[in-house]
PDB file of C-alpha atoms (C1' of nucleotides) in Angstrom:
ATOM      1  CA  UNK A  27      26.885   2.931  20.608  1.00 66.00           C
ATOM      2  CA  UNK A  28      24.435   2.416  18.670  1.00 76.00           C
ATOM      3  CA  UNK A  29      21.601   0.596  20.967  1.00 81.00           C
ATOM      4  CA  UNK A  30      20.169  -2.997  19.047  1.00 82.00           C
ATOM      5  CA  UNK A  31      16.352  -2.873  18.069  1.00 84.00           C
ATOM      6  CA  UNK A  32      13.743  -3.070  20.388  1.00 78.00           C
ATOM      7  CA  UNK A  33      12.259  -7.049  19.442  1.00 81.00           C
ATOM      8  CA  UNK A  34       8.433  -5.281  20.038  1.00 74.00           C
ATOM      9  CA  UNK A  35       9.226  -1.342  19.370  1.00 72.00           C
ATOM     10  CA  UNK A  36       5.608  -2.452  16.464  1.00 67.00           C
ATOM     11  CA  UNK A  37       3.890  -4.168  18.960  1.00 59.00           C
ATOM     12  CA  UNK A  38       0.999  -1.483  19.091  1.00 54.00           C
ATOM     13  CA  UNK A  39       1.199  -1.209  15.375  1.00 46.00           C
ATOM     14  CA  UNK A  40      -1.162  -3.646  13.455  1.00 43.00           C
ATOM     15  CA  UNK A  41      -0.240  -4.918  10.336  1.00 35.00           C
ATOM     16  CA  UNK A  42      -0.687  -3.203   6.317  1.00 34.00           C
ATOM     17  CA  UNK A  43       0.136   0.702   5.992  1.00 47.00           C
ATOM     18  CA  UNK A  44      -1.089   1.021  10.335  1.00 47.00           C
ATOM     19  CA  UNK A  45       2.715   3.562  10.540  1.00 45.00           C
ATOM     20  CA  UNK A  46       2.520   5.479   7.682  1.00 49.00           C
ATOM     21  CA  UNK A  47      -1.290   6.083   7.668  1.00 59.00           C
ATOM     22  CA  UNK A  48      -3.936   3.188   5.530  1.00 63.00           C
ATOM     23  CA  UNK A  49      -3.736   5.582   3.076  1.00 78.00           C
ATOM     24  CA  UNK A  50      -1.380   3.996   1.060  1.00 78.00           C
ATOM     25  CA  UNK A  51      -3.925   2.061  -1.480  1.00 85.00           C
ATOM     26  CA  UNK A  52      -3.600   2.952  -5.369  1.00 86.00           C
ATOM     27  CA  UNK A  53      -7.159   5.219  -4.821  1.00 90.00           C
ATOM     28  CA  UNK A  54      -8.010   6.482  -1.210  1.00 91.00           C
ATOM     29  CA  UNK A  55      -5.701   9.592  -1.199  1.00 88.00           C
ATOM     30  CA  UNK A  56      -6.694  10.692  -4.234  1.00 88.00           C
ATOM     31  CA  UNK A  57      -9.986  10.185  -3.441  1.00 93.00           C
ATOM     32  CA  UNK A  58      -9.217  12.214   0.040  1.00 92.00           C
ATOM     33  CA  UNK A  59      -7.793  15.017  -2.487  1.00 89.00           C
ATOM     34  CA  UNK A  60     -11.524  15.475  -4.790  1.00 91.00           C
ATOM     35  CA  UNK A  61     -13.134  15.840  -1.204  1.00 94.00           C
ATOM     36  CA  UNK A  62     -11.487  17.811  -0.111  1.00 92.00           C
ATOM     37  CA  UNK A  63     -13.219  21.356  -1.691  1.00 91.00           C
ATOM     38  CA  UNK A  64     -17.075  19.434  -0.558  1.00 94.00           C
ATOM     39  CA  UNK A  65     -19.022  16.743  -1.541  1.00 96.00           C
ATOM     40  CA  UNK A  66     -19.350  15.504  -4.327  1.00 94.00           C
ATOM     41  CA  UNK A  67     -21.596  12.817  -6.630  1.00 96.00           C
ATOM     42  CA  UNK A  68     -20.521   9.242  -7.950  1.00 97.00           C
ATOM     43  CA  UNK A  69     -20.250  10.467 -11.449  1.00 95.00           C
ATOM     44  CA  UNK A  70     -18.099  13.570 -10.604  1.00 93.00           C
ATOM     45  CA  UNK A  71     -15.155  11.536  -8.845  1.00 93.00           C
ATOM     46  CA  UNK A  72     -15.180   8.984 -11.911  1.00 93.00           C
ATOM     47  CA  UNK A  73     -13.116  11.510 -13.766  1.00 91.00           C
ATOM     48  CA  UNK A  74     -10.733  12.666 -12.312  1.00 89.00           C
ATOM     49  CA  UNK A  75      -9.596   9.101 -10.713  1.00 90.00           C
ATOM     50  CA  UNK A  76      -8.639   8.432 -14.672  1.00 86.00           C
ATOM     51  CA  UNK A  77      -9.546   4.386 -15.154  1.00 85.00           C
ATOM     52  CA  UNK A  78     -11.129   3.698 -11.701  1.00 93.00           C
ATOM     53  CA  UNK A  79     -13.751   1.034 -11.910  1.00 97.00           C
ATOM     54  CA  UNK A  80     -17.248   1.570 -10.937  1.00 98.00           C
ATOM     55  CA  UNK A  81     -16.315  -1.264  -8.329  1.00 97.00           C
ATOM     56  CA  UNK A  82     -13.554  -0.393  -7.044  1.00 97.00           C
ATOM     57  CA  UNK A  83     -14.545   3.053  -6.215  1.00 97.00           C
ATOM     58  CA  UNK A  84     -17.253   2.270  -4.613  1.00 98.00           C
ATOM     59  CA  UNK A  85     -15.084  -0.750  -2.479  1.00 96.00           C
ATOM     60  CA  UNK A  86     -12.307   2.463  -1.959  1.00 95.00           C
ATOM     61  CA  UNK A  87     -15.480   4.619  -0.853  1.00 97.00           C
ATOM     62  CA  UNK A  88     -17.218   1.417   1.564  1.00 96.00           C
ATOM     63  CA  UNK A  89     -13.838   0.788   3.360  1.00 94.00           C
ATOM     64  CA  UNK A  90     -13.716   5.403   3.941  1.00 95.00           C
ATOM     65  CA  UNK A  91     -16.599   5.501   5.690  1.00 96.00           C
ATOM     66  CA  UNK A  92     -15.932   2.379   8.024  1.00 94.00           C
ATOM     67  CA  UNK A  93     -12.649   4.072   8.950  1.00 93.00           C
ATOM     68  CA  UNK A  94     -15.186   7.654   9.082  1.00 95.00           C
ATOM     69  CA  UNK A  95     -13.423   9.002   6.362  1.00 96.00           C
ATOM     70  CA  UNK A  96     -16.024  10.219   4.768  1.00 97.00           C
ATOM     71  CA  UNK A  97     -20.518  10.565   4.508  1.00 98.00           C
ATOM     72  CA  UNK A  98     -22.271   9.409   2.794  1.00 98.00           C
ATOM     73  CA  UNK A  99     -25.201  11.224   1.618  1.00 98.00           C
ATOM     74  CA  UNK A 100     -28.208   9.371  -0.648  1.00 98.00           C
ATOM     75  CA  UNK A 101     -30.863  12.276  -1.804  1.00 97.00           C
ATOM     76  CA  UNK A 102     -34.762  10.415  -2.749  1.00 94.00           C
ATOM     77  CA  UNK A 103     -35.192  11.657  -6.375  1.00 93.00           C
ATOM     78  CA  UNK A 104     -35.015  10.516  -9.094  1.00 90.00           C
ATOM     79  CA  UNK A 105     -32.734  10.144 -11.327  1.00 93.00           C
ATOM     80  CA  UNK A 106     -30.632   9.309  -8.091  1.00 95.00           C
ATOM     81  CA  UNK A 107     -28.388  11.882  -6.122  1.00 97.00           C
ATOM     82  CA  UNK A 108     -26.076  10.635  -3.967  1.00 98.00           C
ATOM     83  CA  UNK A 109     -22.966  12.409  -2.085  1.00 98.00           C
ATOM     84  CA  UNK A 110     -19.297  11.780  -0.948  1.00 98.00           C
ATOM     85  CA  UNK A 111     -18.051  14.161   1.861  1.00 98.00           C
ATOM     86  CA  UNK A 112     -14.898  13.885   4.509  1.00 98.00           C
ATOM     87  CA  UNK A 113     -15.472  13.716   7.983  1.00 98.00           C
ATOM     88  CA  UNK A 114     -13.650  15.931  10.258  1.00 98.00           C
ATOM     89  CA  UNK A 115     -11.676  12.700  11.212  1.00 96.00           C
ATOM     90  CA  UNK A 116     -10.991  12.623   6.644  1.00 95.00           C
ATOM     91  CA  UNK A 117     -10.270  16.263   7.511  1.00 96.00           C
ATOM     92  CA  UNK A 118      -7.464  15.929   9.454  1.00 95.00           C
ATOM     93  CA  UNK A 119      -5.923  13.439   7.150  1.00 92.00           C
ATOM     94  CA  UNK A 120      -4.700  16.634   4.765  1.00 91.00           C
ATOM     95  CA  UNK A 121      -2.459  17.510   6.633  1.00 91.00           C
ATOM     96  CA  UNK A 122      -0.148  14.492   6.299  1.00 87.00           C
ATOM     97  CA  UNK A 123      -1.062  14.170   2.459  1.00 86.00           C
ATOM     98  CA  UNK A 124       0.403  17.704   2.606  1.00 87.00           C
ATOM     99  CA  UNK A 125       4.078  16.902   3.580  1.00 86.00           C
ATOM    100  CA  UNK A 126       4.609  14.233   2.232  1.00 84.00           C
ATOM    101  CA  UNK A 127       3.333  15.631  -1.104  1.00 81.00           C
ATOM    102  CA  UNK A 128       6.024  18.078  -0.027  1.00 85.00           C
ATOM    103  CA  UNK A 129       7.907  15.430  -0.111  1.00 87.00           C
ATOM    104  CA  UNK A 130       7.168  14.147  -3.112  1.00 83.00           C
ATOM    105  CA  UNK A 131       7.663  17.751  -4.892  1.00 82.00           C
ATOM    106  CA  UNK A 132      11.347  17.513  -3.732  1.00 88.00           C
ATOM    107  CA  UNK A 133      12.521  14.476  -3.684  1.00 89.00           C
ATOM    108  CA  UNK A 134      11.279  12.418  -5.814  1.00 85.00           C
ATOM    109  CA  UNK A 135      13.297  13.482  -8.811  1.00 88.00           C
ATOM    110  CA  UNK A 136      16.429  11.711  -6.692  1.00 92.00           C
ATOM    111  CA  UNK A 137      14.674   8.926  -6.365  1.00 90.00           C
ATOM    112  CA  UNK A 138      13.745   8.159 -10.308  1.00 88.00           C
ATOM    113  CA  UNK A 139      17.442   9.245 -11.105  1.00 93.00           C
ATOM    114  CA  UNK A 140      18.520   6.374  -7.950  1.00 94.00           C
ATOM    115  CA  UNK A 141      16.321   3.828 -10.172  1.00 91.00           C
ATOM    116  CA  UNK A 142      17.898   4.958 -13.199  1.00 92.00           C
ATOM    117  CA  UNK A 143      21.197   4.046 -12.064  1.00 95.00           C
ATOM    118  CA  UNK A 144      20.165   1.476 -10.375  1.00 94.00           C
ATOM    119  CA  UNK A 145      18.392  -0.146 -13.428  1.00 91.00           C
ATOM    120  CA  UNK A 146      21.333   0.658 -15.986  1.00 91.00           C
ATOM    121  CA  UNK A 147      24.237  -1.228 -13.264  1.00 87.00           C
TER     122      UNK A 147
ATOM    123  CA  UNK B   3     -19.840  27.403  -5.772  1.00 65.00           C
ATOM    124  CA  UNK B   4     -17.737  25.073  -6.336  1.00 75.00           C
ATOM    125  CA  UNK B   5     -15.860  24.433  -9.406  1.00 80.00           C
ATOM    126  CA  UNK B   6     -15.522  21.329 -11.151  1.00 81.00           C
ATOM    127  CA  UNK B   7     -12.521  18.284 -10.718  1.00 82.00           C
ATOM    128  CA  UNK B   8      -9.796  18.786 -13.415  1.00 76.00           C
ATOM    129  CA  UNK B   9     -10.115  15.916 -15.108  1.00 79.00           C
ATOM    130  CA  UNK B  10      -6.387  16.070 -14.909  1.00 72.00           C
ATOM    131  CA  UNK B  11      -5.285  16.587 -11.623  1.00 69.00           C
ATOM    132  CA  UNK B  12      -3.947  13.624 -11.172  1.00 65.00           C
ATOM    133  CA  UNK B  13      -2.250  13.950 -14.514  1.00 58.00           C
ATOM    134  CA  UNK B  14       1.861  14.186 -12.653  1.00 53.00           C
ATOM    135  CA  UNK B  15       1.205  10.977 -10.304  1.00 46.00           C
ATOM    136  CA  UNK B  16       2.486   7.898 -10.913  1.00 43.00           C
ATOM    137  CA  UNK B  17       0.024   5.052 -10.351  1.00 35.00           C
ATOM    138  CA  UNK B  18       0.273   3.037  -6.611  1.00 35.00           C
ATOM    139  CA  UNK B  19       1.745   5.788  -3.752  1.00 47.00           C
ATOM    140  CA  UNK B  20       3.441   8.255  -5.281  1.00 46.00           C
ATOM    141  CA  UNK B  21       1.186  10.564  -3.379  1.00 45.00           C
ATOM    142  CA  UNK B  22       1.188   9.949  -0.431  1.00 50.00           C
ATOM    143  CA  UNK B  23       5.551   7.830  -0.908  1.00 59.00           C
ATOM    144  CA  UNK B  24       5.976   4.743  -1.665  1.00 63.00           C
ATOM    145  CA  UNK B  25       5.932   3.961   1.511  1.00 78.00           C
ATOM    146  CA  UNK B  26       2.728   1.920   1.313  1.00 78.00           C
ATOM    147  CA  UNK B  27       3.282  -1.598   1.632  1.00 84.00           C
ATOM    148  CA  UNK B  28       4.023  -2.905   4.746  1.00 85.00           C
ATOM    149  CA  UNK B  29       7.395  -3.512   5.336  1.00 90.00           C
ATOM    150  CA  UNK B  30       9.121  -0.040   3.856  1.00 91.00           C
ATOM    151  CA  UNK B  31       8.301   1.835   6.564  1.00 88.00           C
ATOM    152  CA  UNK B  32       9.447   0.613   9.724  1.00 88.00           C
ATOM    153  CA  UNK B  33      12.733  -0.991   7.937  1.00 93.00           C
ATOM    154  CA  UNK B  34      13.221   3.058   8.052  1.00 92.00           C
ATOM    155  CA  UNK B  35      12.064   3.126  11.355  1.00 89.00           C
ATOM    156  CA  UNK B  36      14.673   0.864  12.326  1.00 91.00           C
ATOM    157  CA  UNK B  37      17.834   2.631  10.256  1.00 94.00           C
ATOM    158  CA  UNK B  38      17.118   5.659  11.810  1.00 92.00           C
ATOM    159  CA  UNK B  39      19.566   5.309  14.297  1.00 91.00           C
ATOM    160  CA  UNK B  40      22.453   4.316  12.166  1.00 94.00           C
ATOM    161  CA  UNK B  41      23.509   1.131  10.132  1.00 96.00           C
ATOM    162  CA  UNK B  42      22.063  -2.432  11.006  1.00 94.00           C
ATOM    163  CA  UNK B  43      22.932  -5.660   9.714  1.00 96.00           C
ATOM    164  CA  UNK B  44      20.122  -8.304   7.555  1.00 97.00           C
ATOM    165  CA  UNK B  45      19.738 -10.195  11.069  1.00 95.00           C
ATOM    166  CA  UNK B  46      19.129  -7.194  13.287  1.00 93.00           C
ATOM    167  CA  UNK B  47      16.351  -6.171  11.477  1.00 93.00           C
ATOM    168  CA  UNK B  48      15.075 -10.178  11.221  1.00 93.00           C
ATOM    169  CA  UNK B  49      14.379  -9.027  15.398  1.00 90.00           C
ATOM    170  CA  UNK B  50      11.532  -6.479  15.384  1.00 89.00           C
ATOM    171  CA  UNK B  51      10.317  -6.515  11.708  1.00 89.00           C
ATOM    172  CA  UNK B  52       8.549 -10.135  13.586  1.00 86.00           C
ATOM    173  CA  UNK B  53       7.544 -12.246  11.512  1.00 85.00           C
ATOM    174  CA  UNK B  54       8.817 -11.027   8.180  1.00 93.00           C
ATOM    175  CA  UNK B  55      10.619 -14.354   6.343  1.00 96.00           C
ATOM    176  CA  UNK B  56      14.500 -13.683   4.778  1.00 97.00           C
ATOM    177  CA  UNK B  57      12.511 -13.318   1.278  1.00 97.00           C
ATOM    178  CA  UNK B  58      10.748 -10.699   1.716  1.00 97.00           C
ATOM    179  CA  UNK B  59      13.012  -8.412   3.687  1.00 97.00           C
ATOM    180  CA  UNK B  60      15.587  -9.126   0.653  1.00 98.00           C
ATOM    181  CA  UNK B  61      13.093  -7.833  -1.216  1.00 96.00           C
ATOM    182  CA  UNK B  62      11.563  -4.953   0.519  1.00 95.00           C
ATOM    183  CA  UNK B  63      15.825  -3.638   0.748  1.00 97.00           C
ATOM    184  CA  UNK B  64      16.305  -4.382  -2.564  1.00 96.00           C
ATOM    185  CA  UNK B  65      13.545  -2.523  -3.511  1.00 94.00           C
ATOM    186  CA  UNK B  66      14.606   0.376  -1.181  1.00 95.00           C
ATOM    187  CA  UNK B  67      17.655   0.252  -2.500  1.00 96.00           C
ATOM    188  CA  UNK B  68      16.940   1.026  -5.659  1.00 94.00           C
ATOM    189  CA  UNK B  69      14.910   3.394  -5.177  1.00 93.00           C
ATOM    190  CA  UNK B  70      17.645   5.436  -3.664  1.00 95.00           C
ATOM    191  CA  UNK B  71      16.619   5.549   0.332  1.00 96.00           C
ATOM    192  CA  UNK B  72      19.366   2.822   2.044  1.00 97.00           C
ATOM    193  CA  UNK B  73      23.016   1.547   1.186  1.00 98.00           C
ATOM    194  CA  UNK B  74      24.164  -2.263   0.804  1.00 98.00           C
ATOM    195  CA  UNK B  75      27.713  -2.434   2.349  1.00 98.00           C
ATOM    196  CA  UNK B  76      29.205  -6.427   1.945  1.00 98.00           C
ATOM    197  CA  UNK B  77      32.229  -6.863   4.612  1.00 97.00           C
ATOM    198  CA  UNK B  78      35.045  -9.401   3.659  1.00 94.00           C
ATOM    199  CA  UNK B  79      35.426 -11.997   6.159  1.00 94.00           C
ATOM    200  CA  UNK B  80      33.737 -14.362   7.771  1.00 91.00           C
ATOM    201  CA  UNK B  81      31.319 -14.965   8.649  1.00 93.00           C
ATOM    202  CA  UNK B  82      30.017 -12.470   6.165  1.00 95.00           C
ATOM    203  CA  UNK B  83      28.324  -9.249   6.948  1.00 97.00           C
ATOM    204  CA  UNK B  84      26.316  -6.833   5.621  1.00 98.00           C
ATOM    205  CA  UNK B  85      25.274  -2.928   6.554  1.00 98.00           C
ATOM    206  CA  UNK B  86      22.019  -1.481   5.445  1.00 98.00           C
ATOM    207  CA  UNK B  87      22.454   2.658   6.577  1.00 98.00           C
ATOM    208  CA  UNK B  88      20.517   5.165   5.654  1.00 98.00           C
ATOM    209  CA  UNK B  89      21.081   7.122   2.367  1.00 98.00           C
ATOM    210  CA  UNK B  90      20.783  11.083   3.038  1.00 98.00           C
ATOM    211  CA  UNK B  91      17.386  10.743   0.852  1.00 96.00           C
ATOM    212  CA  UNK B  92      15.942   7.806   2.739  1.00 95.00           C
ATOM    213  CA  UNK B  93      16.197   9.382   5.362  1.00 96.00           C
ATOM    214  CA  UNK B  94      14.337  12.759   4.045  1.00 95.00           C
ATOM    215  CA  UNK B  95      11.357  10.344   4.626  1.00 92.00           C
ATOM    216  CA  UNK B  96      11.276  10.823   8.020  1.00 91.00           C
ATOM    217  CA  UNK B  97       9.965  14.096   8.071  1.00 91.00           C
ATOM    218  CA  UNK B  98       6.781  12.711   5.896  1.00 87.00           C
ATOM    219  CA  UNK B  99       6.589   9.872   8.258  1.00 86.00           C
ATOM    220  CA  UNK B 100       6.552  10.960  11.891  1.00 87.00           C
ATOM    221  CA  UNK B 101       3.881  13.534  11.341  1.00 86.00           C
ATOM    222  CA  UNK B 102       2.115  10.891   9.724  1.00 84.00           C
ATOM    223  CA  UNK B 103       2.508   8.606  12.544  1.00 82.00           C
ATOM    224  CA  UNK B 104       1.225  12.055  14.902  1.00 85.00           C
ATOM    225  CA  UNK B 105      -1.705  11.727  13.116  1.00 87.00           C
ATOM    226  CA  UNK B 106      -2.259   7.560  14.005  1.00 83.00           C
ATOM    227  CA  UNK B 107      -1.718   9.046  17.815  1.00 82.00           C
ATOM    228  CA  UNK B 108      -3.963  11.181  17.852  1.00 88.00           C
ATOM    229  CA  UNK B 109      -6.335   9.767  15.373  1.00 89.00           C
ATOM    230  CA  UNK B 110      -6.658   6.911  15.305  1.00 85.00           C
ATOM    231  CA  UNK B 111      -8.902   5.514  18.246  1.00 88.00           C
ATOM    232  CA  UNK B 112     -11.301   7.237  16.131  1.00 92.00           C
ATOM    233  CA  UNK B 113     -10.407   5.789  13.106  1.00 90.00           C
ATOM    234  CA  UNK B 114     -10.422   2.113  15.414  1.00 88.00           C
ATOM    235  CA  UNK B 115     -13.651   2.904  17.300  1.00 92.00           C
ATOM    236  CA  UNK B 116     -15.719   3.945  13.870  1.00 94.00           C
ATOM    237  CA  UNK B 117     -14.588   1.017  12.815  1.00 91.00           C
ATOM    238  CA  UNK B 118     -16.493  -1.084  15.731  1.00 92.00           C
ATOM    239  CA  UNK B 119     -20.230   1.349  14.834  1.00 95.00           C
ATOM    240  CA  UNK B 120     -19.346   0.213  11.383  1.00 94.00           C
ATOM    241  CA  UNK B 121     -20.229  -3.276  11.433  1.00 91.00           C
ATOM    242  CA  UNK B 122     -22.113  -3.339  14.597  1.00 91.00           C
ATOM    243  CA  UNK B 123     -24.759  -1.651  11.998  1.00 87.00           C
TER     244      UNK B 123
ATOM    245  C1'  DC C  26     -26.773   8.086 -11.820  1.00 53.14           C
ATOM    246  C1'  DA C  27     -25.494   4.766  -8.188  1.00 53.14           C
ATOM    247  C1'  DG C  28     -24.063   1.014  -8.075  1.00 53.14           C
ATOM    248  C1'  DT C  29     -23.993  -4.682  -8.758  1.00 53.14           C
ATOM    249  C1'  DA C  30     -21.882  -9.241 -10.573  1.00 53.14           C
ATOM    250  C1'  DT C  31     -18.406 -12.294 -12.163  1.00 53.14           C
ATOM    251  C1'  DC C  32     -14.882 -13.306 -13.390  1.00 53.14           C
ATOM    252  C1'  DC C  33      -9.689 -12.812 -14.408  1.00 53.14           C
ATOM    253  C1'  DG C  34      -4.695 -11.827 -13.896  1.00 53.14           C
ATOM    254  C1'  DA C  35      -0.721  -9.948 -11.217  1.00 53.14           C
ATOM    255  C1'  DA C  36       1.263  -9.564  -7.193  1.00 53.14           C
ATOM    256  C1'  DA C  37       2.133  -8.940  -2.838  1.00 53.14           C
ATOM    257  C1'  DC C  38       3.008 -12.207   1.864  1.00 53.14           C
ATOM    258  C1'  DG C  39       3.960 -15.740   4.195  1.00 53.14           C
ATOM    259  C1'  DA C  40       5.519 -21.458   5.044  1.00 53.14           C
ATOM    260  C1'  DT C  41       9.663 -24.034   4.836  1.00 53.14           C
ATOM    261  C1'  DA C  42      13.270 -25.788   3.419  1.00 53.14           C
ATOM    262  C1'  DC C  43      18.086 -25.038   1.958  1.00 53.14           C
ATOM    263  C1'  DT C  44      23.466 -23.360   0.611  1.00 53.14           C
ATOM    264  C1'  DG C  45      28.525 -20.442  -0.037  1.00 53.14           C
TER     265       DG C  45
ATOM    266  C1'  DC D   2      25.579 -14.941   8.192  1.00 53.14           C
ATOM    267  C1'  DA D   3      23.304 -13.536   4.742  1.00 53.14           C
ATOM    268  C1'  DG D   4      20.721 -15.013   1.820  1.00 53.14           C
ATOM    269  C1'  DT D   5      18.492 -18.552  -2.230  1.00 53.14           C
ATOM    270  C1'  DA D   6      14.604 -21.309  -3.866  1.00 53.14           C
ATOM    271  C1'  DT D   7       9.944 -23.097  -4.153  1.00 53.14           C
ATOM    272  C1'  DC D   8       5.076 -23.000  -3.764  1.00 53.14           C
ATOM    273  C1'  DG D   9       0.964 -21.508  -2.102  1.00 53.14           C
ATOM    274  C1'  DT D  10      -2.158 -18.337  -0.427  1.00 53.14           C
ATOM    275  C1'  DT D  11      -4.760 -14.181   0.030  1.00 53.14           C
ATOM    276  C1'  DT D  12      -5.819  -9.430  -1.844  1.00 53.14           C
ATOM    277  C1'  DC D  13      -5.925  -5.461  -5.010  1.00 53.14           C
ATOM    278  C1'  DG D  14      -7.334  -3.956  -8.873  1.00 53.14           C
ATOM    279  C1'  DG D  15      -9.036  -4.259 -13.063  1.00 53.14           C
ATOM    280  C1'  DA D  16     -12.364  -6.345 -18.452  1.00 53.14           C
ATOM    281  C1'  DT D  17     -17.152  -6.626 -18.814  1.00 53.14           C
ATOM    282  C1'  DA D  18     -21.486  -6.997 -18.492  1.00 53.14           C
ATOM    283  C1'  DC D  19     -26.338  -5.625 -15.404  1.00 53.14           C
ATOM    284  C1'  DT D  20     -29.436  -3.310 -12.582  1.00 53.14           C
ATOM    285  C1'  DG D  21     -33.476  -0.204  -9.432  1.00 53.14           C
TER     286       DG D  21
END
DNA sequence: CAGTATCCGAAACGATACTG
DNA sequence: CAGTATCGTTTCGGATACTG
């Protein structure tokens, strides 16, 4: 017999993407990948993040800084230079993200065709 | 030298949680965990999913059905009985989710204290 | 260069009540 | 039991313009 579900099974989960990790929003995961090879500047990040606005990029980077995923280093130069870099904690996210990407690579076609079949009916 | 970022590096990524997988919303991951041990009924799911409303649970299950993650089986009885069950595709999500949970288990304390430090300053 | 300031629309989520 | 129907709030992200 199947056990009944434990009513408290999610007691230690904070709301929104606690499990899985809080990288479920639109940009955080991509930013982490952009920073994989070393520090990057604000404008440098804008390019591959097609269509992100400066406001949203700032907000994302602030949130990631708060979570301890990135550091922000401002150099006192003219023109200004700011570099964002992954912390070890931020870098540790690359493992689960790689697994998720691998899932996508192998299973996304199945999901897509499931959707098509559902929408057709 | 670090390479410049490829402007097209996310060309094959659909918006919102494509990589990582579309389990970044508030409930999908938890529902999958609830269905891990076998089929469950609608009301049975409501219990551990503290505070979810029937409307939101229905919407989540419909989306998961559309993505091919769960099947919905209605039995012609009175009172009505409906069971939701993971498909093999849905079950395949347990692997990346376990990795994400493991990340949480080991690194969430670091994130939490990073937040506290940031908010204190 | 590296952001801020304002405004806006869409989507997610929740509260409450009702039904075959 | 397994939903649906309405309504309201909050959050997210985008558009556009401006600044030290």
